[in-house]
Amino acid sequence: MRTAYTSAVQTLIDELGRLPGIGPKSAQRIAFHLLKLPSHETTQLAAAITEAKARVKFCQRCFNISEQDECELCSDHRRDPTLLCVVEEPRDIMALEKTREFRGRYHVLGGAISPIAGVGPEQLRISELLRRINNENVAEVICCTNPNIEGEATAMYLARLIEPLGVAVTRIASGLPVGGDLEYADELTLSRALEGRQRLAAT
């Protein structure tokens, strides 16, 4: 089947369509928007992507995004090192930081357990989490995984691993809608969810 677009345009649409949350029609709209822009603006965009890819890496301690070996949150000595908040992705940290309620540190798993998607515990940064708990005298782990099936399964799995270590494991309260994502929740909802966190039973 022949396409109505030139190969260069179709390639651009195809690449944009590979981005999360971008369907074929959205990819097409973005592609034509980019083609309408002045050349210097598309060059700036391409340069920004290239520079971010070159400079940004994962924090060696919590796996948040950072331009240094250790991110600003981990290197901030004012934060409570005994309180560790576990999230799925770096963007979840940004959502929680907007609440100005949490003053501990974070750990990014890099996803959630999802057998359907082929993601098991070994694909997540769980061994690094356990190592931090042992080395950093963590007293409480707050599971801030997303309130969906994968997030709940991941939280329960972590509770079974961590509770025998004598560390309290809590889960953010149910102020968040089931099936929702942390990054889309407002600051007030997240604040109340943090305040109302409950002990997470491993059984």
C-alpha atoms as a PDB file:
ATOM      1  CA  MET A   1       0.000   0.000   0.000  1.00  0.00           C
ATOM      2  CA  ARG A   2       1.469   3.333  -1.106  1.00  0.00           C
ATOM      3  CA  THR A   3       1.581   6.251   1.311  1.00  0.00           C
ATOM      4  CA  ALA A   4       0.502   9.777   0.373  1.00  0.00           C
ATOM      5  CA  TYR A   5       3.531  11.239   2.131  1.00  0.00           C
ATOM      6  CA  THR A   6       7.145  11.443   1.085  1.00  0.00           C
ATOM      7  CA  SER A   7       9.472   8.960   2.744  1.00  0.00           C
ATOM      8  CA  ALA A   8      11.000  11.682   4.940  1.00  0.00           C
ATOM      9  CA  VAL A   9       7.602  12.815   6.249  1.00  0.00           C
ATOM     10  CA  GLN A  10       6.410   9.259   6.799  1.00  0.00           C
ATOM     11  CA  THR A  11       9.597   8.436   8.705  1.00  0.00           C
ATOM     12  CA  LEU A  12       9.039  11.485  10.929  1.00  0.00           C
ATOM     13  CA  ILE A  13       5.424  10.426  11.586  1.00  0.00           C
ATOM     14  CA  ASP A  14       6.501   6.864  12.351  1.00  0.00           C
ATOM     15  CA  GLU A  15       9.177   8.003  14.815  1.00  0.00           C
ATOM     16  CA  LEU A  16       6.812  10.391  16.590  1.00  0.00           C
ATOM     17  CA  GLY A  17       4.247   7.595  16.793  1.00  0.00           C
ATOM     18  CA  ARG A  18       6.693   5.518  18.808  1.00  0.00           C
ATOM     19  CA  LEU A  19       6.534   8.040  21.663  1.00  0.00           C
ATOM     20  CA  PRO A  20       4.299   7.092  24.623  1.00  0.00           C
ATOM     21  CA  GLY A  21       0.775   8.455  24.407  1.00  0.00           C
ATOM     22  CA  ILE A  22       1.171   9.520  20.771  1.00  0.00           C
ATOM     23  CA  GLY A  23      -1.191   7.757  18.359  1.00  0.00           C
ATOM     24  CA  PRO A  24      -1.013   7.837  14.550  1.00  0.00           C
ATOM     25  CA  LYS A  25      -3.206  10.939  14.190  1.00  0.00           C
ATOM     26  CA  SER A  26      -1.353  12.848  16.914  1.00  0.00           C
ATOM     27  CA  ALA A  27       1.955  11.889  15.314  1.00  0.00           C
ATOM     28  CA  GLN A  28       0.703  13.226  12.003  1.00  0.00           C
ATOM     29  CA  ARG A  29      -0.435  16.533  13.550  1.00  0.00           C
ATOM     30  CA  ILE A  30       2.889  17.003  15.368  1.00  0.00           C
ATOM     31  CA  ALA A  31       4.859  16.174  12.224  1.00  0.00           C
ATOM     32  CA  PHE A  32       3.035  18.787  10.149  1.00  0.00           C
ATOM     33  CA  HIS A  33       3.349  21.320  12.967  1.00  0.00           C
ATOM     34  CA  LEU A  34       7.114  20.774  12.999  1.00  0.00           C
ATOM     35  CA  LEU A  35       7.277  21.159   9.225  1.00  0.00           C
ATOM     36  CA  LYS A  36       5.558  24.551   9.483  1.00  0.00           C
ATOM     37  CA  LEU A  37       8.074  25.869  12.015  1.00  0.00           C
ATOM     38  CA  PRO A  38      11.009  28.048  10.956  1.00  0.00           C
ATOM     39  CA  SER A  39      14.204  26.058  10.481  1.00  0.00           C
ATOM     40  CA  HIS A  40      15.928  27.643  13.494  1.00  0.00           C
ATOM     41  CA  GLU A  41      13.134  26.458  15.823  1.00  0.00           C
ATOM     42  CA  THR A  42      13.316  22.849  14.663  1.00  0.00           C
ATOM     43  CA  THR A  43      17.105  23.041  14.964  1.00  0.00           C
ATOM     44  CA  GLN A  44      16.753  24.273  18.555  1.00  0.00           C
ATOM     45  CA  LEU A  45      14.375  21.425  19.344  1.00  0.00           C
ATOM     46  CA  ALA A  46      16.717  18.827  17.851  1.00  0.00           C
ATOM     47  CA  ALA A  47      19.660  20.356  19.730  1.00  0.00           C
ATOM     48  CA  ALA A  48      17.731  20.321  23.033  1.00  0.00           C
ATOM     49  CA  ILE A  49      16.914  16.628  22.605  1.00  0.00           C
ATOM     50  CA  THR A  50      20.508  15.791  21.707  1.00  0.00           C
ATOM     51  CA  GLU A  51      21.927  17.788  24.629  1.00  0.00           C
ATOM     52  CA  ALA A  52      19.496  16.293  27.152  1.00  0.00           C
ATOM     53  CA  LYS A  53      20.337  12.794  25.948  1.00  0.00           C
ATOM     54  CA  ALA A  54      24.045  13.501  26.252  1.00  0.00           C
ATOM     55  CA  ARG A  55      23.998  15.243  29.653  1.00  0.00           C
ATOM     56  CA  VAL A  56      21.188  13.623  31.622  1.00  0.00           C
ATOM     57  CA  LYS A  57      21.791  10.307  33.382  1.00  0.00           C
ATOM     58  CA  PHE A  58      20.461   8.374  36.362  1.00  0.00           C
ATOM     59  CA  CYS A  59      21.462   9.223  39.923  1.00  0.00           C
ATOM     60  CA  GLN A  60      23.756   6.488  41.204  1.00  0.00           C
ATOM     61  CA  ARG A  61      21.850   6.305  44.485  1.00  0.00           C
ATOM     62  CA  CYS A  62      18.122   6.744  43.793  1.00  0.00           C
ATOM     63  CA  PHE A  63      17.982   6.508  39.959  1.00  0.00           C
ATOM     64  CA  ASN A  64      16.250   9.850  39.546  1.00  0.00           C
ATOM     65  CA  ILE A  65      17.332  11.806  36.478  1.00  0.00           C
ATOM     66  CA  SER A  66      20.367  13.990  37.087  1.00  0.00           C
ATOM     67  CA  GLU A  67      23.228  15.735  35.356  1.00  0.00           C
ATOM     68  CA  GLN A  68      25.572  14.720  38.194  1.00  0.00           C
ATOM     69  CA  ASP A  69      26.476  11.320  39.643  1.00  0.00           C
ATOM     70  CA  GLU A  70      24.118  12.104  42.539  1.00  0.00           C
ATOM     71  CA  CYS A  71      20.917  14.092  42.125  1.00  0.00           C
ATOM     72  CA  GLU A  72      20.091  17.257  44.078  1.00  0.00           C
ATOM     73  CA  LEU A  73      17.605  15.457  46.322  1.00  0.00           C
ATOM     74  CA  CYS A  74      20.102  12.789  47.387  1.00  0.00           C
ATOM     75  CA  SER A  75      22.834  15.347  48.010  1.00  0.00           C
ATOM     76  CA  ASP A  76      20.533  17.544  50.130  1.00  0.00           C
ATOM     77  CA  HIS A  77      21.608  16.806  53.724  1.00  0.00           C
ATOM     78  CA  ARG A  78      18.458  18.475  55.083  1.00  0.00           C
ATOM     79  CA  ARG A  79      16.347  15.551  53.915  1.00  0.00           C
ATOM     80  CA  ASP A  80      15.556  12.650  56.272  1.00  0.00           C
ATOM     81  CA  PRO A  81      17.611   9.608  55.186  1.00  0.00           C
ATOM     82  CA  THR A  82      15.548   7.205  57.333  1.00  0.00           C
ATOM     83  CA  LEU A  83      12.406   7.837  55.259  1.00  0.00           C
ATOM     84  CA  LEU A  84      12.448   6.339  51.774  1.00  0.00           C
ATOM     85  CA  CYS A  85       9.681   6.853  49.209  1.00  0.00           C
ATOM     86  CA  VAL A  86       9.580   4.253  46.434  1.00  0.00           C
ATOM     87  CA  VAL A  87       8.157   5.348  43.067  1.00  0.00           C
ATOM     88  CA  GLU A  88       7.927   3.809  39.624  1.00  0.00           C
ATOM     89  CA  GLU A  89       9.422   6.578  37.468  1.00  0.00           C
ATOM     90  CA  PRO A  90      11.376   9.846  37.918  1.00  0.00           C
ATOM     91  CA  ARG A  91       8.327  11.875  36.863  1.00  0.00           C
ATOM     92  CA  ASP A  92       6.536  10.605  39.985  1.00  0.00           C
ATOM     93  CA  ILE A  93       9.179  12.334  42.128  1.00  0.00           C
ATOM     94  CA  MET A  94       8.345  15.656  40.499  1.00  0.00           C
ATOM     95  CA  ALA A  95       4.651  15.164  41.297  1.00  0.00           C
ATOM     96  CA  LEU A  96       5.372  14.379  44.960  1.00  0.00           C
ATOM     97  CA  GLU A  97       7.860  17.229  45.353  1.00  0.00           C
ATOM     98  CA  LYS A  98       5.151  19.710  44.328  1.00  0.00           C
ATOM     99  CA  THR A  99       3.249  18.828  47.504  1.00  0.00           C
ATOM    100  CA  ARG A 100       6.129  20.137  49.690  1.00  0.00           C
ATOM    101  CA  GLU A 101       5.046  17.506  52.240  1.00  0.00           C
ATOM    102  CA  PHE A 102       7.695  14.822  51.854  1.00  0.00           C
ATOM    103  CA  ARG A 103      11.151  15.536  53.255  1.00  0.00           C
ATOM    104  CA  GLY A 104      12.729  12.121  52.965  1.00  0.00           C
ATOM    105  CA  ARG A 105      14.531  10.546  50.033  1.00  0.00           C
ATOM    106  CA  TYR A 106      13.392   8.591  47.001  1.00  0.00           C
ATOM    107  CA  HIS A 107      14.081   5.373  45.145  1.00  0.00           C
ATOM    108  CA  VAL A 108      13.001   4.879  41.523  1.00  0.00           C
ATOM    109  CA  LEU A 109      12.172   1.299  40.557  1.00  0.00           C
ATOM    110  CA  GLY A 110      12.065   1.937  36.829  1.00  0.00           C
ATOM    111  CA  GLY A 111       8.567   0.519  36.398  1.00  0.00           C
ATOM    112  CA  ALA A 112       6.169  -1.917  38.060  1.00  0.00           C
ATOM    113  CA  ILE A 113       5.755  -5.673  38.078  1.00  0.00           C
ATOM    114  CA  SER A 114       3.654  -6.652  35.066  1.00  0.00           C
ATOM    115  CA  PRO A 115       3.742 -10.287  33.900  1.00  0.00           C
ATOM    116  CA  ILE A 116       1.657  -9.397  30.845  1.00  0.00           C
ATOM    117  CA  ALA A 117       4.286  -6.881  29.740  1.00  0.00           C
ATOM    118  CA  GLY A 118       7.093  -9.271  30.642  1.00  0.00           C
ATOM    119  CA  VAL A 119       8.308  -7.137  33.562  1.00  0.00           C
ATOM    120  CA  GLY A 120       9.314  -9.153  36.606  1.00  0.00           C
ATOM    121  CA  PRO A 121      11.096  -8.152  39.827  1.00  0.00           C
ATOM    122  CA  GLU A 122      14.459  -8.814  38.218  1.00  0.00           C
ATOM    123  CA  GLN A 123      13.822  -6.043  35.669  1.00  0.00           C
ATOM    124  CA  LEU A 124      13.279  -3.468  38.437  1.00  0.00           C
ATOM    125  CA  ARG A 125      15.772  -1.837  40.807  1.00  0.00           C
ATOM    126  CA  ILE A 126      14.652  -3.903  43.786  1.00  0.00           C
ATOM    127  CA  SER A 127      18.052  -5.341  44.710  1.00  0.00           C
ATOM    128  CA  GLU A 128      19.409  -1.774  44.788  1.00  0.00           C
ATOM    129  CA  LEU A 129      16.519  -0.800  47.071  1.00  0.00           C
ATOM    130  CA  LEU A 130      17.279  -3.602  49.521  1.00  0.00           C
ATOM    131  CA  ARG A 131      20.940  -2.631  49.523  1.00  0.00           C
ATOM    132  CA  ARG A 132      20.018   0.972  50.367  1.00  0.00           C
ATOM    133  CA  ILE A 133      17.747  -0.147  53.198  1.00  0.00           C
ATOM    134  CA  ASN A 134      20.604  -2.102  54.735  1.00  0.00           C
ATOM    135  CA  ASN A 135      23.291   0.534  54.186  1.00  0.00           C
ATOM    136  CA  GLU A 136      21.386   3.735  54.969  1.00  0.00           C
ATOM    137  CA  ASN A 137      19.535   2.764  58.180  1.00  0.00           C
ATOM    138  CA  VAL A 138      16.110   3.254  56.600  1.00  0.00           C
ATOM    139  CA  ALA A 139      13.267   3.103  59.165  1.00  0.00           C
ATOM    140  CA  GLU A 140      10.244   3.421  56.854  1.00  0.00           C
ATOM    141  CA  VAL A 141       9.607   2.662  53.200  1.00  0.00           C
ATOM    142  CA  ILE A 142       6.591   4.397  51.645  1.00  0.00           C
ATOM    143  CA  CYS A 143       5.290   2.575  48.579  1.00  0.00           C
ATOM    144  CA  CYS A 144       4.125   5.289  46.182  1.00  0.00           C
ATOM    145  CA  THR A 145       3.590   3.034  43.208  1.00  0.00           C
ATOM    146  CA  ASN A 146       0.594   3.895  41.046  1.00  0.00           C
ATOM    147  CA  PRO A 147      -2.871   2.847  42.327  1.00  0.00           C
ATOM    148  CA  ASN A 148      -3.484   0.251  39.628  1.00  0.00           C
ATOM    149  CA  ILE A 149      -3.094  -3.544  39.414  1.00  0.00           C
ATOM    150  CA  GLU A 150       0.616  -3.398  38.593  1.00  0.00           C
ATOM    151  CA  GLY A 151       1.349  -0.795  41.247  1.00  0.00           C
ATOM    152  CA  GLU A 152      -0.536  -2.704  43.943  1.00  0.00           C
ATOM    153  CA  ALA A 153       1.195  -5.973  43.035  1.00  0.00           C
ATOM    154  CA  THR A 154       4.581  -4.247  43.207  1.00  0.00           C
ATOM    155  CA  ALA A 155       3.788  -2.703  46.609  1.00  0.00           C
ATOM    156  CA  MET A 156       2.745  -6.076  48.049  1.00  0.00           C
ATOM    157  CA  TYR A 157       5.847  -7.754  46.657  1.00  0.00           C
ATOM    158  CA  LEU A 158       8.055  -5.102  48.262  1.00  0.00           C
ATOM    159  CA  ALA A 159       6.240  -5.468  51.586  1.00  0.00           C
ATOM    160  CA  ARG A 160       6.954  -9.210  51.636  1.00  0.00           C
ATOM    161  CA  LEU A 161      10.655  -8.537  51.031  1.00  0.00           C
ATOM    162  CA  ILE A 162      11.114  -5.589  53.375  1.00  0.00           C
ATOM    163  CA  GLU A 163       9.018  -6.380  56.464  1.00  0.00           C
ATOM    164  CA  PRO A 164      11.291  -9.263  57.590  1.00  0.00           C
ATOM    165  CA  LEU A 165      14.123  -6.708  57.726  1.00  0.00           C
ATOM    166  CA  GLY A 166      12.347  -4.908  60.576  1.00  0.00           C
ATOM    167  CA  VAL A 167      11.530  -1.869  58.453  1.00  0.00           C
ATOM    168  CA  ALA A 168       8.029  -0.356  58.417  1.00  0.00           C
ATOM    169  CA  VAL A 169       6.351  -0.513  55.004  1.00  0.00           C
ATOM    170  CA  THR A 170       3.485   1.913  54.351  1.00  0.00           C
ATOM    171  CA  ARG A 171       1.256   2.623  51.367  1.00  0.00           C
ATOM    172  CA  ILE A 172      -0.111   6.018  50.377  1.00  0.00           C
ATOM    173  CA  ALA A 173      -3.771   6.467  51.308  1.00  0.00           C
ATOM    174  CA  SER A 174      -6.628   5.857  48.902  1.00  0.00           C
ATOM    175  CA  GLY A 175      -7.151   9.531  48.089  1.00  0.00           C
ATOM    176  CA  LEU A 176      -5.802   8.659  44.661  1.00  0.00           C
ATOM    177  CA  PRO A 177      -8.262   7.159  42.174  1.00  0.00           C
ATOM    178  CA  VAL A 178      -7.745   3.480  41.392  1.00  0.00           C
ATOM    179  CA  GLY A 179      -6.211   3.123  37.964  1.00  0.00           C
ATOM    180  CA  GLY A 180      -4.757   6.641  38.021  1.00  0.00           C
ATOM    181  CA  ASP A 181      -1.163   7.817  37.744  1.00  0.00           C
ATOM    182  CA  LEU A 182       0.717   9.915  40.294  1.00  0.00           C
ATOM    183  CA  GLU A 183       1.920  12.405  37.708  1.00  0.00           C
ATOM    184  CA  TYR A 184      -1.670  13.487  36.938  1.00  0.00           C
ATOM    185  CA  ALA A 185      -2.789  13.900  40.565  1.00  0.00           C
ATOM    186  CA  ASP A 186      -3.063  17.398  42.028  1.00  0.00           C
ATOM    187  CA  GLU A 187      -0.885  18.555  44.923  1.00  0.00           C
ATOM    188  CA  LEU A 188      -3.683  18.521  47.518  1.00  0.00           C
ATOM    189  CA  THR A 189      -4.687  14.938  46.713  1.00  0.00           C
ATOM    190  CA  LEU A 190      -1.074  13.791  46.916  1.00  0.00           C
ATOM    191  CA  SER A 191      -0.521  15.662  50.182  1.00  0.00           C
ATOM    192  CA  ARG A 192      -3.508  13.966  51.795  1.00  0.00           C
ATOM    193  CA  ALA A 193      -2.446  10.603  50.410  1.00  0.00           C
ATOM    194  CA  LEU A 194       0.990  10.992  51.997  1.00  0.00           C
ATOM    195  CA  GLU A 195      -0.431  12.123  55.315  1.00  0.00           C
ATOM    196  CA  GLY A 196      -2.912   9.248  55.421  1.00  0.00           C
ATOM    197  CA  ARG A 197      -0.475   6.484  54.483  1.00  0.00           C
ATOM    198  CA  GLN A 198      -1.108   3.156  56.203  1.00  0.00           C
ATOM    199  CA  ARG A 199       0.979   0.189  57.249  1.00  0.00           C
ATOM    200  CA  LEU A 200       1.225  -2.256  54.356  1.00  0.00           C
ATOM    201  CA  ALA A 201       0.715  -5.856  55.418  1.00  0.00           C
ATOM    202  CA  ALA A 202       2.755  -8.406  53.515  1.00  0.00           C
ATOM    203  CA  THR A 203       0.176 -11.164  53.914  1.00  0.00           C
END
